[in-house]
Amino acid sequence: MKAREFPGWLRDTVLRLFPHAAPHGLDRIGRPGPSAPVLVTGNFRLTVRRVKQALTGRDAWLLVANSNGINVWCAAGGGHLTHHDVIAAIRASGIGQLVRHRSLVLPQLSASGIERSKITEATGWEARWGPARLEDLPEFLDRGQRVRKAHRLMRFPLWERMEMALVWTVLMMLIAVLAVGFSVGWHAGLVAAAVSVLMVSAVFAALPWVSVTGRGRLLTYGATAVLGFATGIGALALLGELGGASLLALAIVSVGGMSVLSLDLTGTTPWYPGGVNSLGNEFEVELADNRCSGSGECVQVCPRGVLQMNGKLRRVELAGRSKCIRCGACVVQCPDDALRFRFSDGRVVEPATVRSTRMNLLGRRTAHI
């Protein structure tokens, strides 16, 4: 990253949980000609920035569809990025007059909201899925637009976990320093802010090795709160501010911070399903073996390796049910309607409903497509 790009990166990163729109339309990367690939993304500013960075030194057309300034994954799941938006972008951009082919690359993480066949029916353009992560785009293009199996899976490297920790801590840190600073003292406020940063960063750094779901999450968040409180006591002692009011404020920040983080940390990761959309009524993906024709569409779009092809039976199997994040991409893409959602109370959400509705911020299917 160049120094002049840092302020924009910081702004886009801190605001990544909020809509932050870049212009939509057609962008040129390098000097694309009539045979250059056409790649699709949403108009979330941070995503557009990173796509361009990933393709530095290459020639390509970037078709930025209007996702209302929301990242591809959330926009597709919430009804803000659908095949209708891609069709509109194709028609409005005039890309058909600039290239000889009729092939475009869709982000894999948009599979929960975009039906490829609808794009072909409306425009004649054939669409294929790119890799799950942007840094794998160069190799995908070098391989003739073929995705490695490993590149279908969502990784969550340390640098990205720390970025997400930054997003969480900015608001928590400001609240801690102001609330404690005005009520107790500014030394205690700064310690409280530092403790907030430490706790959130520790959870995200340790994410591959600790539990943030089920009963195990209580141990994770509880131990982190104790760690934050103990560290804060040490800092207050060094500053000579170890009074009753400071300790009480520190305890509230430690417990309160972890309570807030536990509400839906999972929903801001690519590894776990959001917690708010299953409160009191868990659900999971269900496969009807007798319907499956073995097309493998679901395997191509699953970002967690939940579905695998059984070569002998020529059918798909649920090989990693516990890893499912319930994004619905497999349900939307299955041509046989062999996948659906089943809730713990017995209620079933059929494929037609998944395709025609999207989820709001509370995980309820209230957005109609």
mmCIF file of C-alpha atoms in Angstrom:
data_model
loop_
_atom_site.group_PDB
_atom_site.id
_atom_site.type_symbol
_atom_site.label_atom_id
_atom_site.label_comp_id
_atom_site.label_asym_id
_atom_site.label_seq_id
_atom_site.Cartn_x
_atom_site.Cartn_y
_atom_site.Cartn_z
ATOM 1 C CA MET A 1 0.000 0.000 0.000
ATOM 2 C CA LYS A 2 1.314 3.439 -0.948
ATOM 3 C CA ALA A 3 1.499 6.115 1.742
ATOM 4 C CA ARG A 4 -1.016 8.336 -0.033
ATOM 5 C CA GLU A 5 -3.535 5.484 -0.038
ATOM 6 C CA PHE A 6 -3.386 4.947 3.734
ATOM 7 C CA PRO A 7 -5.978 7.601 4.732
ATOM 8 C CA GLY A 8 -8.492 6.128 2.277
ATOM 9 C CA TRP A 9 -7.772 2.602 3.465
ATOM 10 C CA LEU A 10 -8.200 3.631 7.104
ATOM 11 C CA ARG A 11 -11.475 5.423 6.388
ATOM 12 C CA ASP A 12 -12.884 2.533 4.361
ATOM 13 C CA THR A 13 -11.767 -0.044 6.914
ATOM 14 C CA VAL A 14 -13.183 1.754 9.938
ATOM 15 C CA LEU A 15 -16.480 2.230 8.085
ATOM 16 C CA ARG A 16 -16.643 -1.286 6.669
ATOM 17 C CA LEU A 17 -19.688 -2.242 8.753
ATOM 18 C CA PHE A 18 -21.644 0.621 7.181
ATOM 19 C CA PRO A 19 -22.707 1.301 3.580
ATOM 20 C CA HIS A 20 -19.901 3.192 1.867
ATOM 21 C CA ALA A 21 -20.501 3.588 -1.844
ATOM 22 C CA ALA A 22 -18.083 3.960 -4.719
ATOM 23 C CA PRO A 23 -19.382 4.997 -8.172
ATOM 24 C CA HIS A 24 -20.964 2.118 -10.050
ATOM 25 C CA GLY A 25 -20.436 1.501 -13.734
ATOM 26 C CA LEU A 26 -17.527 0.310 -15.868
ATOM 27 C CA ASP A 27 -13.905 0.741 -14.777
ATOM 28 C CA ARG A 28 -10.776 0.033 -16.807
ATOM 29 C CA ILE A 29 -7.929 -1.750 -15.100
ATOM 30 C CA GLY A 30 -4.752 -1.302 -17.097
ATOM 31 C CA ARG A 31 -5.395 -1.137 -20.826
ATOM 32 C CA PRO A 32 -8.116 -3.725 -21.480
ATOM 33 C CA GLY A 33 -8.919 -4.695 -25.050
ATOM 34 C CA PRO A 34 -11.819 -6.584 -26.655
ATOM 35 C CA SER A 35 -10.580 -9.932 -25.340
ATOM 36 C CA ALA A 36 -9.871 -8.805 -21.761
ATOM 37 C CA PRO A 37 -11.827 -10.502 -18.966
ATOM 38 C CA VAL A 38 -14.889 -8.835 -17.463
ATOM 39 C CA LEU A 39 -15.121 -9.077 -13.692
ATOM 40 C CA VAL A 40 -18.122 -8.078 -11.591
ATOM 41 C CA THR A 41 -18.156 -6.622 -8.100
ATOM 42 C CA GLY A 42 -20.398 -4.461 -5.926
ATOM 43 C CA ASN A 43 -19.843 -0.773 -5.268
ATOM 44 C CA PHE A 44 -18.639 -1.106 -1.667
ATOM 45 C CA ARG A 45 -15.694 1.285 -1.694
ATOM 46 C CA LEU A 46 -13.258 -0.972 0.164
ATOM 47 C CA THR A 47 -14.014 -3.903 -2.154
ATOM 48 C CA VAL A 48 -13.505 -1.828 -5.309
ATOM 49 C CA ARG A 49 -10.208 -0.562 -3.912
ATOM 50 C CA ARG A 50 -9.008 -4.096 -3.167
ATOM 51 C CA VAL A 51 -10.092 -5.567 -6.495
ATOM 52 C CA LYS A 52 -8.021 -2.927 -8.268
ATOM 53 C CA GLN A 53 -5.055 -3.630 -5.999
ATOM 54 C CA ALA A 54 -5.327 -7.385 -6.628
ATOM 55 C CA LEU A 55 -5.310 -6.812 -10.392
ATOM 56 C CA THR A 56 -2.428 -4.331 -10.472
ATOM 57 C CA GLY A 57 -0.385 -4.831 -13.639
ATOM 58 C CA ARG A 58 -3.186 -6.644 -15.478
ATOM 59 C CA ASP A 59 -5.669 -5.591 -18.118
ATOM 60 C CA ALA A 60 -9.320 -6.184 -17.279
ATOM 61 C CA TRP A 61 -12.769 -4.645 -17.344
ATOM 62 C CA LEU A 62 -14.327 -4.141 -13.908
ATOM 63 C CA LEU A 63 -18.108 -3.971 -13.966
ATOM 64 C CA VAL A 64 -19.176 -2.343 -10.703
ATOM 65 C CA ALA A 65 -22.817 -3.176 -9.998
ATOM 66 C CA ASN A 66 -24.882 -1.079 -7.617
ATOM 67 C CA SER A 67 -24.897 -2.884 -4.263
ATOM 68 C CA ASN A 68 -25.955 0.251 -2.379
ATOM 69 C CA GLY A 69 -22.472 0.654 -0.988
ATOM 70 C CA ILE A 70 -22.571 -2.694 0.830
ATOM 71 C CA ASN A 71 -19.932 -5.412 0.535
ATOM 72 C CA VAL A 72 -20.643 -8.253 -1.876
ATOM 73 C CA TRP A 73 -21.401 -10.954 0.682
ATOM 74 C CA CYS A 74 -23.742 -8.877 2.847
ATOM 75 C CA ALA A 75 -25.352 -7.215 -0.155
ATOM 76 C CA ALA A 76 -26.099 -10.564 -1.820
ATOM 77 C CA GLY A 77 -27.520 -11.992 1.384
ATOM 78 C CA GLY A 78 -29.620 -8.910 2.084
ATOM 79 C CA GLY A 79 -31.098 -8.360 -1.376
ATOM 80 C CA HIS A 80 -28.907 -5.400 -2.332
ATOM 81 C CA LEU A 81 -26.955 -7.284 -5.010
ATOM 82 C CA THR A 82 -28.949 -9.618 -7.240
ATOM 83 C CA HIS A 83 -28.883 -10.767 -10.854
ATOM 84 C CA HIS A 84 -31.147 -7.796 -11.595
ATOM 85 C CA ASP A 85 -28.345 -5.442 -10.570
ATOM 86 C CA VAL A 86 -25.810 -7.302 -12.723
ATOM 87 C CA ILE A 87 -28.183 -7.274 -15.702
ATOM 88 C CA ALA A 88 -28.703 -3.529 -15.232
ATOM 89 C CA ALA A 89 -24.937 -2.972 -15.064
ATOM 90 C CA ILE A 90 -24.347 -4.938 -18.282
ATOM 91 C CA ARG A 91 -26.973 -2.976 -20.170
ATOM 92 C CA ALA A 92 -26.090 0.457 -18.817
ATOM 93 C CA SER A 93 -22.298 0.121 -19.174
ATOM 94 C CA GLY A 94 -22.209 -0.733 -22.873
ATOM 95 C CA ILE A 95 -19.630 -3.442 -22.164
ATOM 96 C CA GLY A 96 -21.119 -5.499 -24.992
ATOM 97 C CA GLN A 97 -19.739 -3.011 -27.506
ATOM 98 C CA LEU A 98 -16.244 -3.122 -26.007
ATOM 99 C CA VAL A 99 -15.514 -6.858 -25.923
ATOM 100 C CA ARG A 100 -15.846 -9.712 -28.395
ATOM 101 C CA HIS A 101 -16.769 -12.392 -25.865
ATOM 102 C CA ARG A 102 -19.862 -12.753 -23.705
ATOM 103 C CA SER A 103 -18.345 -14.128 -20.519
ATOM 104 C CA LEU A 104 -18.133 -12.483 -17.126
ATOM 105 C CA VAL A 105 -16.750 -13.481 -13.736
ATOM 106 C CA LEU A 106 -18.942 -13.165 -10.665
ATOM 107 C CA PRO A 107 -17.590 -13.028 -7.105
ATOM 108 C CA GLN A 108 -18.247 -16.386 -5.460
ATOM 109 C CA LEU A 109 -19.564 -14.675 -2.350
ATOM 110 C CA SER A 110 -22.435 -13.208 -4.355
ATOM 111 C CA ALA A 111 -23.878 -16.676 -4.971
ATOM 112 C CA SER A 112 -26.455 -16.283 -2.215
ATOM 113 C CA GLY A 113 -28.093 -13.470 -4.168
ATOM 114 C CA ILE A 114 -27.280 -13.893 -7.861
ATOM 115 C CA GLU A 115 -28.732 -16.587 -10.102
ATOM 116 C CA ARG A 116 -26.416 -17.074 -13.079
ATOM 117 C CA SER A 117 -29.086 -18.502 -15.345
ATOM 118 C CA LYS A 118 -31.181 -15.344 -15.024
ATOM 119 C CA ILE A 119 -28.274 -13.257 -16.329
ATOM 120 C CA THR A 120 -27.863 -15.523 -19.357
ATOM 121 C CA GLU A 121 -31.598 -15.526 -20.083
ATOM 122 C CA ALA A 122 -31.801 -11.727 -19.996
ATOM 123 C CA THR A 123 -28.522 -10.740 -21.684
ATOM 124 C CA GLY A 124 -26.915 -13.749 -23.363
ATOM 125 C CA TRP A 125 -23.836 -13.378 -21.155
ATOM 126 C CA GLU A 126 -22.442 -16.534 -19.557
ATOM 127 C CA ALA A 127 -21.289 -16.124 -15.980
ATOM 128 C CA ARG A 128 -18.851 -18.168 -13.935
ATOM 129 C CA TRP A 129 -17.788 -17.988 -10.318
ATOM 130 C CA GLY A 130 -14.437 -16.527 -9.403
ATOM 131 C CA PRO A 131 -12.511 -17.448 -6.239
ATOM 132 C CA ALA A 132 -13.793 -16.655 -2.770
ATOM 133 C CA ARG A 133 -10.956 -14.236 -1.974
ATOM 134 C CA LEU A 134 -9.616 -11.325 -3.996
ATOM 135 C CA GLU A 135 -5.933 -12.216 -3.636
ATOM 136 C CA ASP A 136 -6.600 -15.413 -5.585
ATOM 137 C CA LEU A 137 -7.890 -13.536 -8.639
ATOM 138 C CA PRO A 138 -4.504 -13.349 -10.439
ATOM 139 C CA GLU A 139 -3.983 -17.112 -10.259
ATOM 140 C CA PHE A 140 -7.602 -17.688 -11.292
ATOM 141 C CA LEU A 141 -7.025 -15.634 -14.441
ATOM 142 C CA ASP A 142 -3.681 -17.314 -15.128
ATOM 143 C CA ARG A 143 -5.372 -20.718 -14.951
ATOM 144 C CA GLY A 144 -7.831 -19.828 -17.701
ATOM 145 C CA GLN A 145 -10.506 -18.690 -15.239
ATOM 146 C CA ARG A 146 -10.543 -21.959 -13.340
ATOM 147 C CA VAL A 147 -10.751 -21.975 -9.539
ATOM 148 C CA ARG A 148 -8.575 -24.203 -7.405
ATOM 149 C CA LYS A 149 -10.568 -26.215 -4.889
ATOM 150 C CA ALA A 150 -8.726 -24.553 -2.003
ATOM 151 C CA HIS A 151 -9.599 -21.115 -3.380
ATOM 152 C CA ARG A 152 -13.320 -21.762 -2.988
ATOM 153 C CA LEU A 153 -12.899 -21.673 0.780
ATOM 154 C CA MET A 154 -12.958 -18.497 2.860
ATOM 155 C CA ARG A 155 -9.755 -17.921 4.742
ATOM 156 C CA PHE A 156 -9.574 -15.427 7.601
ATOM 157 C CA PRO A 157 -5.882 -14.522 7.998
ATOM 158 C CA LEU A 158 -4.499 -12.672 10.991
ATOM 159 C CA TRP A 159 -4.185 -9.332 9.178
ATOM 160 C CA GLU A 160 -7.861 -9.416 8.269
ATOM 161 C CA ARG A 161 -8.871 -10.480 11.766
ATOM 162 C CA MET A 162 -6.982 -7.477 13.107
ATOM 163 C CA GLU A 163 -8.778 -5.231 10.617
ATOM 164 C CA MET A 164 -12.100 -6.493 11.912
ATOM 165 C CA ALA A 165 -10.879 -6.006 15.486
ATOM 166 C CA LEU A 166 -10.127 -2.386 14.559
ATOM 167 C CA VAL A 167 -13.694 -1.959 13.302
ATOM 168 C CA TRP A 168 -15.114 -3.260 16.585
ATOM 169 C CA THR A 169 -12.740 -1.318 18.831
ATOM 170 C CA VAL A 170 -13.082 2.166 17.342
ATOM 171 C CA LEU A 171 -16.565 2.778 18.761
ATOM 172 C CA MET A 172 -15.962 0.786 21.954
ATOM 173 C CA MET A 173 -12.739 2.680 22.602
ATOM 174 C CA LEU A 174 -14.376 6.075 22.134
ATOM 175 C CA ILE A 175 -17.249 5.192 24.441
ATOM 176 C CA ALA A 176 -14.856 3.841 27.101
ATOM 177 C CA VAL A 177 -12.491 6.818 27.113
ATOM 178 C CA LEU A 178 -15.282 9.409 27.170
ATOM 179 C CA ALA A 179 -17.555 7.676 29.682
ATOM 180 C CA VAL A 180 -14.794 6.732 32.115
ATOM 181 C CA GLY A 181 -12.825 9.905 31.481
ATOM 182 C CA PHE A 182 -15.683 12.234 32.396
ATOM 183 C CA SER A 183 -16.949 10.153 35.335
ATOM 184 C CA VAL A 184 -13.694 8.953 36.924
ATOM 185 C CA GLY A 185 -10.680 10.602 35.323
ATOM 186 C CA TRP A 186 -8.787 10.729 32.041
ATOM 187 C CA HIS A 187 -6.016 8.392 33.128
ATOM 188 C CA ALA A 188 -8.630 5.765 33.954
ATOM 189 C CA GLY A 189 -10.407 6.567 30.682
ATOM 190 C CA LEU A 190 -7.297 5.922 28.629
ATOM 191 C CA VAL A 191 -6.692 2.663 30.483
ATOM 192 C CA ALA A 192 -10.296 1.609 29.811
ATOM 193 C CA ALA A 193 -9.875 2.395 26.110
ATOM 194 C CA ALA A 194 -6.627 0.414 25.961
ATOM 195 C CA VAL A 195 -8.290 -2.530 27.711
ATOM 196 C CA SER A 196 -11.096 -2.489 25.123
ATOM 197 C CA VAL A 197 -8.548 -2.669 22.296
ATOM 198 C CA LEU A 198 -6.624 -5.447 24.042
ATOM 199 C CA MET A 199 -9.660 -7.625 24.677
ATOM 200 C CA VAL A 200 -11.158 -7.381 21.200
ATOM 201 C CA SER A 201 -7.779 -7.877 19.519
ATOM 202 C CA ALA A 202 -7.061 -10.900 21.709
ATOM 203 C CA VAL A 203 -10.344 -12.602 20.744
ATOM 204 C CA PHE A 204 -9.831 -12.042 17.023
ATOM 205 C CA ALA A 205 -6.178 -13.075 17.157
ATOM 206 C CA ALA A 206 -7.062 -16.320 18.956
ATOM 207 C CA LEU A 207 -10.126 -17.036 16.807
ATOM 208 C CA PRO A 208 -8.747 -20.199 15.141
ATOM 209 C CA TRP A 209 -8.135 -21.793 18.546
ATOM 210 C CA VAL A 210 -11.006 -20.643 20.777
ATOM 211 C CA SER A 211 -14.752 -21.145 20.644
ATOM 212 C CA VAL A 212 -17.120 -18.248 19.999
ATOM 213 C CA THR A 213 -20.236 -20.379 19.557
ATOM 214 C CA GLY A 214 -22.140 -22.680 21.884
ATOM 215 C CA ARG A 215 -21.344 -22.909 25.579
ATOM 216 C CA GLY A 216 -17.636 -22.644 24.856
ATOM 217 C CA ARG A 217 -18.078 -18.964 24.034
ATOM 218 C CA LEU A 218 -18.794 -18.231 27.710
ATOM 219 C CA LEU A 219 -15.298 -19.403 28.624
ATOM 220 C CA THR A 220 -13.722 -17.412 25.790
ATOM 221 C CA TYR A 221 -15.439 -14.126 26.589
ATOM 222 C CA GLY A 222 -15.217 -14.635 30.351
ATOM 223 C CA ALA A 223 -11.486 -15.393 30.286
ATOM 224 C CA THR A 224 -10.859 -12.415 28.014
ATOM 225 C CA ALA A 225 -12.784 -10.102 30.360
ATOM 226 C CA VAL A 226 -10.656 -11.338 33.273
ATOM 227 C CA LEU A 227 -7.496 -10.776 31.209
ATOM 228 C CA GLY A 228 -8.584 -7.246 30.354
ATOM 229 C CA PHE A 229 -9.510 -6.467 33.965
ATOM 230 C CA ALA A 230 -6.199 -7.795 35.313
ATOM 231 C CA THR A 231 -4.194 -5.861 32.722
ATOM 232 C CA GLY A 232 -6.134 -2.713 33.531
ATOM 233 C CA ILE A 233 -5.442 -3.108 37.250
ATOM 234 C CA GLY A 234 -1.724 -3.269 36.487
ATOM 235 C CA ALA A 235 -1.900 -0.142 34.354
ATOM 236 C CA LEU A 236 -3.914 1.760 36.963
ATOM 237 C CA ALA A 237 -1.432 0.744 39.666
ATOM 238 C CA LEU A 238 1.463 2.093 37.604
ATOM 239 C CA LEU A 239 -0.419 5.370 37.161
ATOM 240 C CA GLY A 240 -1.325 5.581 40.860
ATOM 241 C CA GLU A 241 -5.047 5.567 40.026
ATOM 242 C CA LEU A 242 -6.028 2.347 41.772
ATOM 243 C CA GLY A 243 -9.184 3.606 43.483
ATOM 244 C CA GLY A 244 -12.598 2.089 43.987
ATOM 245 C CA ALA A 245 -14.253 4.156 41.259
ATOM 246 C CA SER A 246 -11.522 3.277 38.763
ATOM 247 C CA LEU A 247 -11.828 -0.439 39.526
ATOM 248 C CA LEU A 248 -15.601 -0.355 39.163
ATOM 249 C CA ALA A 249 -15.350 1.478 35.837
ATOM 250 C CA LEU A 250 -12.721 -0.994 34.638
ATOM 251 C CA ALA A 251 -14.915 -3.951 35.604
ATOM 252 C CA ILE A 252 -17.880 -2.468 33.718
ATOM 253 C CA VAL A 253 -15.740 -1.869 30.616
ATOM 254 C CA SER A 254 -14.276 -5.402 30.736
ATOM 255 C CA VAL A 255 -17.576 -7.224 31.196
ATOM 256 C CA GLY A 256 -19.599 -4.821 29.067
ATOM 257 C CA GLY A 257 -17.119 -4.896 26.204
ATOM 258 C CA MET A 258 -17.146 -8.669 26.000
ATOM 259 C CA SER A 259 -20.942 -8.737 26.304
ATOM 260 C CA VAL A 260 -21.274 -6.389 23.328
ATOM 261 C CA LEU A 261 -18.740 -8.376 21.293
ATOM 262 C CA SER A 262 -20.559 -11.628 22.019
ATOM 263 C CA LEU A 263 -23.813 -10.317 20.547
ATOM 264 C CA ASP A 264 -22.719 -10.969 16.975
ATOM 265 C CA LEU A 265 -18.971 -11.265 16.578
ATOM 266 C CA THR A 266 -19.737 -14.427 14.601
ATOM 267 C CA GLY A 267 -21.764 -12.456 12.078
ATOM 268 C CA THR A 268 -18.733 -10.311 11.234
ATOM 269 C CA THR A 269 -16.536 -13.295 10.386
ATOM 270 C CA PRO A 270 -16.548 -15.598 7.343
ATOM 271 C CA TRP A 271 -16.245 -18.683 9.549
ATOM 272 C CA TYR A 272 -19.413 -18.658 11.639
ATOM 273 C CA PRO A 273 -23.098 -17.997 11.037
ATOM 274 C CA GLY A 274 -24.571 -14.866 12.556
ATOM 275 C CA GLY A 275 -26.118 -15.428 15.961
ATOM 276 C CA VAL A 276 -29.030 -13.002 15.706
ATOM 277 C CA ASN A 277 -30.834 -14.917 12.970
ATOM 278 C CA SER A 278 -31.234 -18.130 14.968
ATOM 279 C CA LEU A 279 -31.980 -16.952 18.492
ATOM 280 C CA GLY A 280 -34.307 -19.489 20.075
ATOM 281 C CA ASN A 281 -34.768 -21.443 16.859
ATOM 282 C CA GLU A 282 -31.627 -22.953 15.350
ATOM 283 C CA PHE A 283 -31.672 -24.056 11.717
ATOM 284 C CA GLU A 284 -29.412 -25.942 9.345
ATOM 285 C CA VAL A 285 -29.136 -26.874 5.709
ATOM 286 C CA GLU A 286 -30.837 -30.134 4.697
ATOM 287 C CA LEU A 287 -30.020 -32.263 1.642
ATOM 288 C CA ALA A 288 -32.622 -34.433 -0.109
ATOM 289 C CA ASP A 289 -30.446 -37.213 -1.574
ATOM 290 C CA ASN A 290 -33.172 -38.460 -3.888
ATOM 291 C CA ARG A 291 -33.318 -35.093 -5.684
ATOM 292 C CA CYS A 292 -29.587 -34.556 -6.161
ATOM 293 C CA SER A 293 -28.347 -35.057 -9.744
ATOM 294 C CA GLY A 294 -24.706 -34.374 -8.888
ATOM 295 C CA SER A 295 -24.398 -31.127 -10.864
ATOM 296 C CA GLY A 296 -21.964 -29.807 -8.271
ATOM 297 C CA GLU A 297 -23.217 -26.210 -8.452
ATOM 298 C CA CYS A 298 -23.511 -26.118 -4.678
ATOM 299 C CA VAL A 299 -19.951 -27.384 -4.188
ATOM 300 C CA GLN A 300 -18.586 -24.553 -6.336
ATOM 301 C CA VAL A 301 -20.156 -21.815 -4.224
ATOM 302 C CA CYS A 302 -19.840 -23.175 -0.672
ATOM 303 C CA PRO A 303 -17.240 -20.999 1.110
ATOM 304 C CA ARG A 304 -16.712 -23.446 3.977
ATOM 305 C CA GLY A 305 -16.361 -26.849 2.303
ATOM 306 C CA VAL A 306 -19.597 -28.139 3.788
ATOM 307 C CA LEU A 307 -20.595 -29.898 0.559
ATOM 308 C CA GLN A 308 -18.476 -32.402 -1.324
ATOM 309 C CA MET A 309 -18.982 -34.469 -4.430
ATOM 310 C CA ASN A 310 -19.073 -38.248 -4.044
ATOM 311 C CA GLY A 311 -17.510 -39.366 -7.323
ATOM 312 C CA LYS A 312 -18.712 -42.959 -7.050
ATOM 313 C CA LEU A 313 -22.345 -42.084 -6.441
ATOM 314 C CA ARG A 314 -22.236 -38.894 -8.542
ATOM 315 C CA ARG A 315 -24.050 -37.120 -5.751
ATOM 316 C CA VAL A 316 -23.284 -34.362 -3.322
ATOM 317 C CA GLU A 317 -22.816 -35.122 0.368
ATOM 318 C CA LEU A 318 -22.956 -32.978 3.491
ATOM 319 C CA ALA A 319 -19.407 -33.631 4.614
ATOM 320 C CA GLY A 320 -18.912 -30.770 7.074
ATOM 321 C CA ARG A 321 -22.296 -29.786 8.469
ATOM 322 C CA SER A 322 -20.766 -28.196 11.587
ATOM 323 C CA LYS A 323 -18.906 -25.659 9.419
ATOM 324 C CA CYS A 324 -22.041 -24.403 7.650
ATOM 325 C CA ILE A 325 -22.583 -20.655 7.984
ATOM 326 C CA ARG A 326 -26.119 -20.872 6.544
ATOM 327 C CA CYS A 327 -25.438 -18.298 3.829
ATOM 328 C CA GLY A 328 -27.924 -20.018 1.488
ATOM 329 C CA ALA A 329 -25.666 -19.945 -1.587
ATOM 330 C CA CYS A 330 -25.994 -23.698 -2.098
ATOM 331 C CA VAL A 331 -29.786 -23.523 -1.838
ATOM 332 C CA VAL A 332 -30.013 -20.717 -4.392
ATOM 333 C CA GLN A 333 -27.670 -22.376 -6.908
ATOM 334 C CA CYS A 334 -28.895 -25.996 -6.755
ATOM 335 C CA PRO A 335 -30.716 -26.744 -10.051
ATOM 336 C CA ASP A 336 -32.517 -29.709 -8.487
ATOM 337 C CA ASP A 337 -33.959 -27.976 -5.411
ATOM 338 C CA ALA A 338 -32.239 -30.653 -3.349
ATOM 339 C CA LEU A 339 -31.210 -28.262 -0.570
ATOM 340 C CA ARG A 340 -33.317 -26.303 1.889
ATOM 341 C CA PHE A 341 -33.286 -24.984 5.453
ATOM 342 C CA ARG A 342 -34.899 -26.766 8.382
ATOM 343 C CA PHE A 343 -35.458 -25.103 11.767
ATOM 344 C CA SER A 344 -35.326 -26.885 15.098
ATOM 345 C CA ASP A 345 -39.081 -26.394 15.533
ATOM 346 C CA GLY A 346 -39.681 -28.351 12.308
ATOM 347 C CA ARG A 347 -40.364 -25.371 10.064
ATOM 348 C CA VAL A 348 -38.882 -25.703 6.570
ATOM 349 C CA VAL A 349 -37.763 -22.942 4.205
ATOM 350 C CA GLU A 350 -37.977 -24.240 0.645
ATOM 351 C CA PRO A 351 -35.619 -23.191 -2.184
ATOM 352 C CA ALA A 352 -38.273 -21.037 -3.870
ATOM 353 C CA THR A 353 -38.577 -18.953 -0.706
ATOM 354 C CA VAL A 354 -34.802 -18.624 -0.335
ATOM 355 C CA ARG A 355 -34.512 -17.434 -3.948
ATOM 356 C CA SER A 356 -37.355 -14.940 -3.722
ATOM 357 C CA THR A 357 -36.479 -13.396 -0.353
ATOM 358 C CA ARG A 358 -33.420 -12.032 1.417
ATOM 359 C CA MET A 359 -32.558 -11.390 5.049
ATOM 360 C CA ASN A 360 -32.725 -8.142 6.979
ATOM 361 C CA LEU A 361 -30.194 -7.198 9.675
ATOM 362 C CA LEU A 362 -31.953 -9.472 12.165
ATOM 363 C CA GLY A 363 -31.811 -12.443 9.836
ATOM 364 C CA ARG A 364 -35.521 -12.434 8.979
ATOM 365 C CA ARG A 365 -36.556 -13.070 5.372
ATOM 366 C CA THR A 366 -38.472 -9.852 4.870
ATOM 367 C CA ALA A 367 -36.794 -8.516 1.703
ATOM 368 C CA HIS A 368 -38.596 -9.708 -1.425
ATOM 369 C CA ILE A 369 -36.788 -9.967 -4.761
#
